[in-house]
Amino acid sequence: MKKSQIAFCALLALCAAGRVHSAPADVEARVEATLARLTFDEKLGQLWQFSGGQPSEAASSDRSKGTLDPKFLEAVSAGRYGSVIGKRGLENYNAIQRAAMDGIGIPLLIGHDMIHSATTTYPIPLALACAWDESLWERTASAIAVETLALGCNWTFTPMLDVALDARWGRIAEGGGCEPLVTGLMGAAMVRGFQGADMSDGFHIAACAKHYVTYGASFGGRDYNAVEMADSTLRDVYLPPFKMAVDAGVATVMPAFHSYNGVPCSMNSYLLRDILRKELGFDGMTISDWSAVRELLNHGVAGNKADAAVLALNAGIDMEMVSDCYVTTLKAAVDSGRVSMKTIDDAVRNVLRVKYRLGLFDRPTLDAAALANAIDPAANRALARECARKSCVLLKNDDGALPLKKGVKVALLGDLAANEWQMLGCWSTRDLSNFANATLLAGLKADGVDVNYVEAYTLTGRVDLAAVEAAACGADIVVAAFGDYWENSGEGNSSAILELKGDQMKVAEKVKSLGKPLVAVVFGGRPMAFPDLAKTADAILMAWNPGGCGGWGLADVLTGLAEPWGRLTVDMPYATGTCPLYYSRTTTGRPAAITANHPFGHRYTSCYNDAPFVALYPFGYGLMYTTVEYSGEKAVVEGDSVAFSADVTNTGAREANELVQVYVRDEVARIARPRRELKGFKRVALRPGETKRVEIKVPVASLGYTVDGRYAVEPGGFSAWIAPDSDSGRNLHFEISAK
Ligand code: NOJ
């Protein structure tokens, strides 16, 4: 395969920035000089990430506090580890690096999962994706980077670039949703934010693109499960975000836990050497996932730790996370010729290269004062509030139920409405001292709302209907928290039931039976199936896990202090059984349509007989407090690009921030293609009554696909839609001619 055969080359034209760091000219020479002075054991040390050596108070909730065991520091000095995992605090970071520099003279990579939180907690990545805002993604990553350093880490295992089509998969919370372009743009922006223009400037950290690759397609949405997939799907859907992260200069890549077409990603040389290194041009370091090298035994492809080490290293895993197959067995593997010395040296080179690029040799310790100076907790909280505002998605708003009118009496119900912990999300800091009391209740009060809070029910428990009734009767409008707890999404949290649990619908029905308007604020780390709530509630705001300042951001939207901004980057299903569900599904020979006579689609077409096969709310969807109209849509081929344009008019009474989206379909292709694919988007601000002509240029080169191992744009007819979501818009047509 040549690079030019990778499907997404043209998507990259949409990704504004190039590499974010340029390696100093002498990096390679310094890598060679360092490598040359290492003993074999020291080389193996560089290939291990150790999970022990936690501070003495590691058992407490805050692992960044406490002192280090001198024996651990001795091992660091002796070069037993190339890296350690876990935050140990800035003083301990400096102690580790001093020990390393005084000993073997090679500083450590110190990594931790700062996914959407180091000290300040931002919304989960799935929520952040719904902001469709590269600047916001970059600013957030940059703020997390400085806080990460202050906690004593120089490396984060983010961004997660797994395109996720299946809401049952709990890790859908950790990425950008079901769309390669959005996921890739967000990933690249986060790499730029974490690593800065110069990763070695003392205020940035190394990023890690994970989980390479296709993890989001695990069978049945079950975590760690196997994946079988056509090469064309790998290339057209799952690789593009990784390509975009590599082009943004991501320092490290983490292969996924699962097996791809039978070969675990941790020993998959096709993925790691042929594609990642040769095609994508990645020259950083790879790290296995947690004990994934030893797990090759569980996959049934290695008989013992020695086999596992040989398979993983030869396939291209440079550093082993946690398990110790490399350090305990590779000496014998080299002696017996199963692994070459060159393979070991190349892996060490990759590790050293990242350490040099990160500036660790020149600045091994952190400057506490400079970092403290660079962190403005109030600014970070303001950013977290902005993120929460921009991530939530208004799904329904009948009769202008929202924004809350000035002076109305609000009854606020549900345990989640007054629970700070539940705002956080799957990878948040657990350090309670960082919390900012940003519940929905606190946010509404701070925004001046006359609010009466009554718990009345918990999400999974029983409802006190008398309490619901009393609260509702004493109010003009009811705002109630629905959804799921964040602990039910994220890693190891696959779910076979996405419907609302407990008595949540009884609450909704009770409120409606009293004739009171109901605003449902739905929390959760994944798309959920709530068709009944969608019928019953007057308004629905999808809040996700909005982070440590979440309640404030949500309140800003509910009260209208901020306009709704978020648009879905996943499809919301009618029922769990319709998952995996994604707007870009492949066309079929018997396409289904939903009509008045056939609410689920006609029998003998590709549908279910007991639930709609389409989304309850589709990808790209999200309302504002105003309305817009599209007219004069055009798709005109102009040389190497297609210019999509439309007049967009704000027909309502409030400001609009319309997200104009472009979808394309190849009308007659050599293989069945997605019914629509997102090719571009632009946010446009419109005053009431204002019209703007919006133009989005899409490179022709991005309109192709992979077939027979070759990526090509085929001449012929294309359909296009310039639309506010993936289900609407007028069908346009344009032709690509043969060159
Ligand atoms: C396992 C997870 O799959 C990965 O995402 C994470 O970075 C590592 N553990 C380290 O915590």
XYZ file of C-alpha atoms and ligand atoms in Angstrom:
750
model
C 0.000 0.000 0.000
C 1.208 3.467 -0.771
C 0.358 6.506 1.256
C -1.692 7.863 -1.577
C -3.969 4.870 -1.228
C -5.218 5.901 2.158
C -8.762 7.021 1.877
C -8.632 10.066 3.982
C -5.761 11.977 2.445
C -8.080 14.721 1.382
C -9.761 15.068 4.729
C -6.446 16.345 5.896
C -6.873 19.434 3.836
C -9.631 20.276 6.276
C -7.272 20.006 9.195
C -5.763 23.436 9.317
C -2.561 22.873 11.260
C 0.510 20.888 10.343
C 2.955 19.228 12.718
C 2.992 20.946 16.064
C 6.597 20.356 16.941
C 9.737 20.287 14.919
C 12.392 18.049 16.352
C 15.631 19.886 17.075
C 18.142 19.054 14.384
C 20.340 17.211 16.822
C 17.672 14.931 18.308
C 18.660 11.926 16.205
C 22.343 12.391 16.997
C 21.594 12.604 20.714
C 19.375 9.532 20.527
C 22.221 7.578 18.914
C 24.773 8.803 21.434
C 22.534 7.843 24.342
C 21.681 4.468 22.865
C 25.358 3.719 22.329
C 26.194 3.996 26.009
C 23.393 1.750 27.308
C 23.841 -1.810 28.520
C 21.377 -4.442 27.345
C 19.500 -4.364 30.659
C 19.299 -0.595 30.563
C 17.826 -0.803 27.087
C 15.155 -3.190 28.297
C 14.443 -0.808 31.185
C 13.596 1.892 28.643
C 10.946 -0.411 27.184
C 9.002 -0.846 30.419
C 6.347 1.309 32.007
C 6.145 0.405 35.676
C 2.939 0.835 37.684
C 4.451 0.481 41.163
C 6.398 3.023 43.155
C 3.304 4.856 44.244
C 3.770 7.317 47.109
C 3.291 6.094 50.674
C -0.204 7.562 50.861
C -1.241 5.904 47.633
C -4.068 4.190 49.401
C -5.689 7.569 50.048
C -7.923 9.171 47.440
C -5.193 11.486 46.188
C -2.310 9.559 44.681
C -0.353 12.717 44.002
C 0.504 13.039 47.699
C 2.910 11.146 49.973
C 6.573 10.251 49.746
C 8.332 7.762 47.513
C 9.963 4.537 48.623
C 13.787 4.929 48.482
C 14.023 1.457 46.917
C 11.839 2.664 44.043
C 14.128 5.668 43.566
C 17.158 3.358 43.538
C 15.546 1.316 40.775
C 14.830 4.543 38.854
C 18.501 5.518 39.219
C 19.575 2.137 37.942
C 17.466 2.605 34.814
C 15.022 -0.211 35.526
C 12.086 1.764 34.037
C 11.690 3.976 31.005
C 8.396 5.243 32.335
C 5.985 5.056 35.243
C 2.220 5.404 35.233
C 0.184 7.436 37.708
C 0.321 10.905 39.184
C 2.663 11.233 42.133
C 2.760 15.012 42.597
C 5.243 17.590 41.372
C 7.792 17.158 44.169
C 7.863 13.426 43.604
C 8.163 13.995 39.861
C 11.253 16.059 40.468
C 12.647 13.474 42.884
C 12.152 10.746 40.269
C 13.802 12.762 37.515
C 16.724 13.748 39.762
C 17.262 10.120 40.685
C 17.145 9.193 37.008
C 19.541 11.931 35.914
C 21.976 11.219 38.769
C 21.917 7.553 37.856
C 21.461 6.320 34.308
C 21.073 9.871 32.998
C 17.787 9.257 31.187
C 14.657 10.997 32.469
C 11.332 9.151 32.693
C 8.099 9.560 30.849
C 5.494 9.845 33.592
C 2.053 9.158 32.203
C -1.507 9.289 33.435
C -4.981 9.339 31.908
C -5.754 13.058 31.889
C -8.629 12.543 29.495
C -10.997 15.404 30.263
C -9.593 16.353 33.603
C -6.382 16.883 35.532
C -7.484 19.235 38.313
C -10.378 21.022 36.633
C -12.932 18.615 35.163
C -14.284 19.420 31.701
C -17.189 17.579 30.029
C -16.444 14.053 28.786
C -14.975 13.900 25.261
C -18.271 12.748 23.710
C -19.888 15.892 25.097
C -17.006 18.127 24.030
C -17.279 16.716 20.516
C -20.854 18.013 20.345
C -19.446 21.548 20.481
C -17.973 21.069 16.966
C -15.385 23.665 17.927
C -11.679 23.176 17.195
C -10.598 26.197 19.190
C -12.481 24.993 22.253
C -10.977 21.507 21.967
C -7.461 22.932 21.650
C -7.868 25.408 24.511
C -9.221 22.684 26.778
C -6.330 20.319 26.054
C -3.860 23.121 26.589
C -5.369 23.948 30.003
C -5.291 20.258 30.968
C -1.616 20.060 29.920
C -0.454 22.675 32.427
C -2.501 21.157 35.254
C -1.103 17.737 34.329
C 2.464 18.962 34.749
C 1.566 20.512 38.083
C 0.386 17.070 39.221
C 3.703 15.552 38.217
C 3.063 13.982 34.809
C 4.485 14.805 31.389
C 2.340 12.500 29.274
C -1.381 11.845 28.863
C -3.081 8.852 27.250
C -5.381 11.024 25.163
C -6.982 11.632 22.672
C -9.132 8.551 22.151
C -9.771 8.396 18.414
C -12.036 5.370 18.270
C -14.931 5.960 15.922
C -17.814 4.479 17.923
C -20.969 3.356 16.167
C -22.451 1.380 19.025
C -23.944 3.075 22.082
C -23.745 -0.163 24.026
C -19.977 0.261 24.145
C -19.289 2.204 27.343
C -16.145 3.774 25.944
C -18.203 5.778 23.450
C -18.009 8.360 26.272
C -14.263 8.807 25.754
C -14.184 9.784 22.087
C -15.751 12.051 19.516
C -18.692 9.860 18.481
C -19.488 8.033 15.252
C -17.915 10.316 12.689
C -14.296 10.038 11.451
C -14.024 13.668 10.384
C -15.270 15.118 13.686
C -13.226 12.604 15.691
C -10.107 13.394 13.683
C -10.494 17.161 13.873
C -11.070 16.961 17.606
C -8.111 14.607 18.060
C -5.762 16.817 16.059
C -6.907 19.917 17.947
C -6.305 18.154 21.246
C -2.833 17.053 20.139
C -2.063 20.688 19.312
C -3.404 21.739 22.701
C -1.509 19.131 24.727
C 1.776 19.414 22.850
C 1.729 23.101 21.888
C 3.917 24.535 19.147
C 6.925 23.277 21.114
C 6.336 20.282 23.335
C 9.546 21.032 25.257
C 8.625 24.519 26.473
C 7.852 23.410 30.030
C 4.098 23.973 29.707
C 3.104 21.125 27.418
C 2.983 17.352 27.568
C 3.123 14.388 25.213
C -0.200 13.160 23.846
C -1.126 9.594 22.932
C -3.477 8.638 20.097
C -5.437 5.545 21.109
C -6.725 2.884 20.808
C -5.117 1.923 17.553
C -7.329 0.758 15.808
C -11.008 -0.259 15.299
C -11.618 -0.750 19.054
C -14.953 1.093 18.710
C -16.262 -1.686 16.471
C -16.045 -4.506 19.007
C -18.747 -7.138 18.470
C -21.967 -6.483 20.339
C -20.567 -3.287 21.826
C -18.871 -5.482 24.421
C -15.630 -4.010 25.700
C -12.348 -5.717 24.730
C -14.264 -7.896 22.271
C -12.969 -9.025 18.880
C -13.385 -7.077 15.633
C -13.654 -8.418 12.120
C -13.739 -5.879 9.377
C -13.085 -5.287 5.711
C -9.823 -3.524 4.926
C -11.754 -0.809 3.114
C -13.749 0.017 6.263
C -10.567 0.139 8.307
C -9.097 2.599 5.846
C -12.142 4.746 5.114
C -13.648 4.957 8.606
C -11.261 3.974 11.403
C -7.806 5.103 10.256
C -8.534 8.713 9.227
C -8.576 10.123 12.790
C -5.219 8.459 13.498
C -3.773 9.857 10.290
C -4.908 13.319 11.336
C -3.346 12.916 14.794
C -0.065 11.672 13.311
C -0.013 14.643 10.968
C -0.617 16.910 13.950
C 2.580 15.457 15.440
C 1.192 13.174 18.137
C 4.146 11.888 20.167
C 2.863 8.416 21.039
C 0.294 5.849 19.934
C -1.386 3.123 21.998
C -2.645 -0.015 20.241
C -5.990 -1.362 21.395
C -6.695 -4.420 23.549
C -8.781 -6.344 21.036
C -8.010 -8.621 18.101
C -8.463 -7.301 14.574
C -9.400 -10.022 12.088
C -8.039 -12.525 14.587
C -4.712 -10.812 15.235
C -4.558 -8.829 18.503
C -3.624 -5.192 17.914
C -0.764 -5.654 20.394
C 1.009 -8.000 17.963
C -0.405 -6.791 14.679
C 2.528 -5.871 12.451
C 0.192 -5.059 9.552
C -1.407 -2.318 11.619
C 1.703 -1.232 13.505
C 4.522 -1.519 11.008
C 2.920 -1.558 7.551
C 0.260 1.047 8.180
C 1.255 3.167 11.198
C 4.964 3.462 10.453
C 5.187 3.067 6.681
C 1.918 4.519 5.404
C 1.074 7.079 8.057
C 4.703 8.013 8.642
C 4.543 7.851 12.450
C 8.020 8.225 13.958
C 7.131 8.494 17.654
C 6.748 5.748 20.221
C 4.116 3.060 20.667
C 3.031 1.831 24.097
C 0.895 -1.224 24.734
C -2.328 -0.835 26.668
C -2.378 -1.959 30.314
C -0.823 -5.462 30.479
C -1.954 -6.035 26.901
C 1.302 -7.818 26.068
C 0.691 -10.419 28.764
C -2.945 -10.634 27.612
C -1.691 -12.201 24.375
C -1.756 -15.383 26.469
C -5.499 -14.872 27.104
C -6.106 -14.247 23.410
C -4.663 -17.715 22.897
C -1.923 -16.594 20.544
C 1.055 -16.818 22.914
C 1.872 -19.833 25.054
C 3.919 -17.951 27.622
C 5.316 -14.538 28.501
C 8.371 -15.060 26.312
C 6.235 -15.724 23.232
C 4.106 -12.720 24.061
C 7.135 -10.443 24.315
C 8.565 -11.667 21.015
C 5.249 -11.265 19.189
C 4.599 -7.770 20.559
C 8.085 -6.358 20.078
C 8.551 -7.793 16.618
C 5.159 -6.398 15.627
C 6.156 -2.900 16.728
C 5.151 -2.303 20.370
C 8.023 -0.204 21.725
C 7.072 0.072 25.387
C 5.149 -2.433 27.496
C 2.658 -0.948 29.914
C 2.607 -2.606 33.359
C 3.128 -6.322 32.598
C 6.766 -7.393 32.581
C 7.116 -9.754 29.611
C 9.804 -7.639 27.933
C 12.121 -7.125 30.892
C 11.917 -10.696 32.070
C 12.236 -12.578 28.779
C 13.783 -10.559 25.964
C 17.396 -11.373 26.879
C 16.785 -15.022 26.081
C 14.853 -14.068 22.942
C 17.838 -12.127 21.619
C 20.234 -14.939 22.558
C 18.109 -17.446 20.674
C 17.670 -15.149 17.678
C 13.885 -14.749 17.998
C 14.357 -11.010 18.347
C 17.151 -9.075 16.706
C 19.277 -6.531 18.513
C 18.236 -4.049 15.845
C 14.580 -4.490 16.821
C 15.430 -3.783 20.467
C 17.545 -0.778 19.512
C 14.864 0.633 17.240
C 12.300 0.416 20.023
C 14.691 2.168 22.430
C 15.367 4.826 19.795
C 11.626 5.514 19.571
C 11.407 5.926 23.347
C 14.460 8.198 23.518
C 13.238 10.282 20.585
C 10.048 11.165 22.455
C 12.024 12.008 25.585
C 14.297 14.334 23.621
C 11.382 15.928 21.793
C 9.691 16.515 25.102
C 12.835 18.302 26.267
C 13.236 16.013 29.265
C 17.027 15.723 28.984
C 17.464 19.482 28.953
C 14.785 20.217 31.545
C 14.280 17.064 33.599
C 12.571 18.748 36.543
C 9.493 20.920 36.670
C 9.407 24.512 37.829
C 6.676 24.602 40.457
C 6.498 28.392 40.608
C 6.291 28.823 36.837
C 3.539 26.235 36.619
C 1.595 27.726 39.515
C 1.861 31.056 37.748
C 0.582 29.596 34.522
C -2.510 28.080 36.117
C -5.465 30.349 36.634
C -8.123 28.238 38.378
C -10.809 30.861 37.802
C -10.035 30.976 34.073
C -10.096 27.182 33.932
C -13.472 27.100 35.653
C -14.757 29.689 33.176
C -13.479 27.477 30.356
C -15.134 24.419 31.893
C -18.394 26.368 32.106
C -18.058 27.428 28.456
C -17.429 23.784 27.528
C -20.524 22.651 29.419
C -22.642 25.317 27.725
C -21.392 24.396 24.274
C -21.590 20.614 24.752
C -25.195 20.193 25.763
C -27.669 19.583 22.957
C -31.237 20.872 22.870
C -33.238 17.963 21.442
C -36.791 19.185 21.901
C -38.414 22.500 22.755
C -42.173 22.582 22.202
C -44.087 25.807 22.641
C -40.981 27.675 23.718
C -40.746 25.817 27.038
C -37.153 26.998 27.087
C -35.522 29.302 27.838
C -37.094 29.597 31.279
C -39.085 32.784 31.420
C -38.020 35.461 33.877
C -39.717 35.150 37.260
C -41.193 31.663 36.759
C -41.291 29.309 39.711
C -39.279 26.189 38.928
C -39.622 22.831 40.655
C -36.320 20.988 40.266
C -36.499 17.205 40.710
C -34.224 14.179 40.795
C -31.072 13.154 42.621
C -28.812 14.192 39.756
C -30.020 17.788 39.879
C -28.245 18.407 43.176
C -25.337 16.005 42.988
C -21.949 17.527 42.283
C -20.160 14.187 41.951
C -22.563 13.124 39.218
C -21.577 16.040 36.972
C -18.081 14.635 36.514
C -17.701 11.774 34.043
C -15.647 8.642 33.551
C -12.095 10.037 33.646
C -12.495 12.923 36.064
C -10.283 13.734 38.996
C -11.702 12.191 42.138
C -10.157 14.859 44.328
C -13.142 16.443 46.081
C -11.178 19.573 47.000
C -11.218 20.583 43.335
C -14.964 20.600 43.072
C -16.717 23.896 42.532
C -20.287 23.192 43.694
C -21.622 23.384 40.191
C -24.771 21.301 40.422
C -27.760 22.143 38.293
C -29.431 23.468 41.443
C -26.487 25.761 42.227
C -26.319 26.896 38.606
C -30.007 27.804 38.427
C -29.794 29.698 41.716
C -26.686 31.548 40.572
C -28.500 32.564 37.382
C -31.298 34.052 39.508
C -33.977 31.393 39.036
C -36.704 30.970 41.675
C -36.112 27.267 42.218
C -37.537 24.762 44.690
C -35.497 21.558 44.795
C -37.105 18.287 45.872
C -35.251 15.049 45.245
C -38.421 12.906 44.878
C -36.611 10.080 43.020
C -33.273 8.585 42.177
C -32.502 7.449 38.643
C -32.466 3.775 39.381
C -34.698 3.674 42.453
C -38.340 4.304 43.295
C -40.163 7.586 42.908
C -42.124 9.388 45.624
C -45.002 10.466 43.361
C -46.633 12.478 46.142
C -43.451 14.553 46.428
C -43.369 15.014 42.638
C -46.978 16.174 42.685
C -46.513 18.571 45.586
C -43.431 20.151 44.026
C -44.993 20.389 40.558
C -48.223 21.905 41.854
C -46.320 24.647 43.620
C -44.411 25.606 40.450
C -45.013 27.008 36.984
C -42.654 24.577 35.289
C -40.803 21.406 36.247
C -37.151 20.789 35.431
C -36.212 17.162 36.112
C -32.968 15.198 35.826
C -33.089 11.933 33.885
C -30.597 9.534 32.304
C -27.875 7.485 33.904
C -24.997 7.753 36.368
C -21.565 8.381 34.852
C -20.164 5.295 36.569
C -22.167 3.240 34.037
C -20.177 4.491 31.043
C -16.482 4.497 30.191
C -14.096 1.552 30.216
C -15.514 -1.836 31.176
C -19.071 -0.474 31.130
C -20.784 -1.989 28.156
C -24.526 -2.029 28.486
C -27.261 -4.175 26.970
C -30.022 -1.813 28.106
C -29.971 1.799 26.981
C -33.553 2.526 28.001
C -34.251 4.728 31.057
C -34.023 2.751 34.277
C -36.133 2.769 37.435
C -39.243 4.910 37.683
C -38.038 7.798 35.553
C -40.970 7.636 33.136
C -43.434 7.653 36.029
C -42.034 11.038 37.018
C -42.466 12.387 33.508
C -46.005 11.036 33.220
C -46.996 12.382 36.643
C -45.803 15.888 35.804
C -47.665 15.848 32.511
C -50.852 14.540 34.141
C -50.778 17.666 36.288
C -50.679 19.873 33.202
C -47.275 21.317 34.040
C -44.606 21.854 31.374
C -41.730 19.434 31.799
C -38.106 20.160 30.927
C -36.017 16.974 30.958
C -32.289 17.379 31.489
C -30.739 14.057 30.488
C -27.337 13.103 31.925
C -25.186 10.196 30.768
C -22.000 9.107 29.070
C -23.571 7.568 25.971
C -26.590 7.839 23.676
C -29.666 6.439 25.423
C -33.022 5.223 24.129
C -35.836 7.403 25.474
C -38.641 7.563 22.899
C -41.306 7.790 25.622
C -39.608 10.705 27.319
C -39.277 12.331 23.895
C -43.079 12.117 23.556
C -43.869 13.233 27.095
C -41.438 16.034 27.899
C -41.946 19.508 26.472
C -38.234 20.152 26.261
C -35.172 17.912 26.406
C -31.634 19.075 27.001
C -28.980 16.361 26.533
C -26.458 17.281 29.207
C -24.056 14.293 28.977
C -21.551 14.341 31.865
C -20.939 18.073 31.815
C -17.952 18.233 34.188
C -17.047 20.037 37.381
C -18.653 23.310 36.287
C -21.442 21.508 34.464
C -24.448 22.779 36.383
C -23.449 26.367 35.743
C -23.111 25.829 31.993
C -26.408 23.946 31.788
C -28.194 26.639 33.766
C -26.837 29.286 31.374
C -28.531 27.466 28.500
C -31.761 26.686 30.373
C -32.171 30.317 31.359
C -31.190 31.648 27.928
C -28.118 33.478 29.211
C -26.398 31.418 26.536
C -27.893 30.133 23.279
C -27.902 26.349 22.742
C -24.788 25.500 20.733
C -24.277 21.688 20.760
C -25.150 19.299 17.924
C -25.105 15.516 18.237
C -22.021 13.621 17.060
C -23.848 10.317 17.544
C -27.328 9.054 16.717
C -29.851 8.620 19.532
C -31.619 5.265 19.128
C -35.281 4.390 19.635
C -34.310 1.087 21.215
C -31.145 -0.715 22.260
C -31.854 -3.434 19.718
C -31.312 -1.000 16.844
C -27.641 -0.533 17.807
C -25.151 -0.174 16.244
C -26.901 2.833 14.767
C -25.181 5.492 12.692
C -26.303 7.930 10.049
C -23.627 6.810 7.577
C -25.061 3.307 7.250
C -24.464 1.514 3.951
C -27.195 1.541 1.337
C -29.045 -1.768 0.818
C -30.938 -3.506 -1.969
C -34.153 -3.081 -0.005
C -33.986 0.351 1.532
C -36.607 0.961 4.198
C -38.718 4.080 4.590
C -40.866 5.162 7.488
C -44.362 6.246 6.453
C -47.719 6.807 8.137
C -48.822 3.294 7.171
C -45.498 1.732 8.030
C -44.155 3.480 11.123
C -41.261 1.029 11.359
C -40.740 0.552 7.613
C -42.355 -1.880 5.177
C -41.890 -5.608 5.670
C -39.274 -7.042 3.262
C -37.260 -3.855 3.481
C -34.256 -3.419 5.741
C -36.000 -2.518 8.982
C -37.303 -3.945 12.270
C -40.911 -4.892 12.827
C -41.129 -3.423 16.320
C -39.067 -0.218 16.404
C -37.963 2.471 13.942
C -34.596 1.626 12.383
C -33.750 5.332 12.154
C -32.513 7.628 14.904
C -34.842 9.255 17.384
C -32.494 12.242 17.042
C -29.948 11.976 14.222
C -26.265 12.806 13.992
C -25.751 16.545 13.541
C -29.068 17.437 15.164
C -29.564 20.126 17.793
C -32.045 22.958 18.204
C -31.489 26.610 19.033
C -33.868 29.126 20.605
C -34.410 30.484 17.124
C -35.179 28.941 13.742
C -33.299 29.060 10.457
C -34.156 28.420 6.856
C -31.922 27.261 4.029
C -32.431 28.377 0.432
C -30.479 28.632 -2.805
C -28.377 25.554 -2.041
C -25.722 24.844 -4.666
C -22.958 22.347 -5.263
C -20.486 23.567 -7.880
C -17.315 21.771 -8.911
C -14.440 24.253 -9.079
C -11.244 22.506 -10.130
C -9.938 20.420 -7.247
C -12.780 21.237 -4.889
C -16.534 21.376 -4.703
C -18.063 24.611 -3.448
C -21.223 23.992 -1.421
C -23.199 27.092 -0.636
C -26.571 28.135 0.720
C -28.386 31.201 1.989
C -29.095 30.689 5.664
C -31.672 32.989 7.266
C -32.415 33.445 10.938
C -36.218 33.377 10.933
C -36.673 33.630 14.688
C -36.289 36.291 17.328
C -32.986 35.299 18.939
C -29.342 35.009 17.879
C -28.492 31.949 15.789
C -25.243 29.966 15.740
C -26.218 27.641 12.929
C -23.950 24.669 12.237
C -24.145 24.268 8.463
C -23.244 20.700 7.484
C -22.347 19.193 4.108
C -23.160 15.558 3.362
C -22.291 13.666 0.176
C -23.103 10.320 -1.414
C -21.529 8.679 -4.424
C -24.629 7.780 -6.449
C -23.256 4.810 -8.383
C -20.102 3.240 -6.987
C -18.304 -0.071 -7.358
C -19.290 -1.113 -3.840
C -22.301 -0.145 -1.721
C -21.492 3.162 -0.021
C -22.807 5.099 2.978
C -26.177 6.767 2.391
C -24.507 10.031 3.469
C -21.088 11.077 4.719
C -20.152 14.331 6.414
C -17.612 16.221 4.336
C -17.497 19.640 5.952
C -19.189 22.051 8.339
C -19.166 25.707 9.274
C -20.659 27.640 12.199
C -22.429 30.852 11.232
C -23.683 33.581 13.552
C -26.905 35.294 12.459
C -28.836 38.117 14.059
C -32.637 37.807 13.996
C -33.796 38.341 10.421
C -30.267 38.195 9.023
C -29.324 36.114 5.958
C -25.792 35.018 5.089
C -24.492 33.101 2.128
C -22.426 30.292 3.598
C -19.807 28.533 1.498
C -17.982 25.339 2.405
C -15.275 24.051 0.075
C -14.601 20.336 0.040
C -11.593 18.831 -1.757
C -12.648 16.488 -4.569
C -9.936 14.142 -3.312
C -11.960 13.546 -0.121
C -14.934 12.106 -2.027
C -13.456 8.708 -2.769
C -13.324 5.346 -1.080
C -11.192 2.241 -0.922
C -11.912 -0.756 -3.101
C -9.588 -3.615 -4.020
C -6.957 -2.056 -1.772
C -6.955 1.216 -3.676
C -8.375 4.602 -2.691
C -9.918 6.483 -5.588
C -12.424 9.179 -6.413
C -14.538 7.811 -9.199
C -16.011 10.100 -11.824
C -19.789 10.274 -12.000
C -22.779 11.641 -10.149
C -22.883 12.584 -6.468
C -25.751 13.573 -4.216
C -25.227 16.313 -1.669
C -27.128 17.949 1.156
C -26.343 21.271 2.820
C -28.321 20.835 5.969
C -28.707 21.322 9.720
C -28.406 17.561 10.400
C -27.797 14.219 8.721
C -31.468 13.490 8.023
C -32.644 16.706 6.409
C -31.881 19.044 3.530
C -32.690 19.271 -0.169
C -31.063 16.649 -2.382
C -28.524 18.311 -4.734
C -26.599 16.700 -7.546
C -23.153 17.327 -8.978
C -20.844 15.493 -11.373
C -17.166 14.709 -11.044
C -15.635 14.244 -14.468
C -12.774 11.951 -15.375
C -9.372 13.676 -15.319
C -6.568 0.931 29.925
C -7.283 1.799 28.942
O -7.765 1.000 27.876
C -6.448 2.927 28.362
O -7.305 3.780 27.649
C -5.722 3.655 29.441
O -4.975 4.706 28.879
C -4.829 2.676 30.171
N -5.658 1.649 30.783
C -3.977 3.348 31.244
O -4.746 3.701 32.315
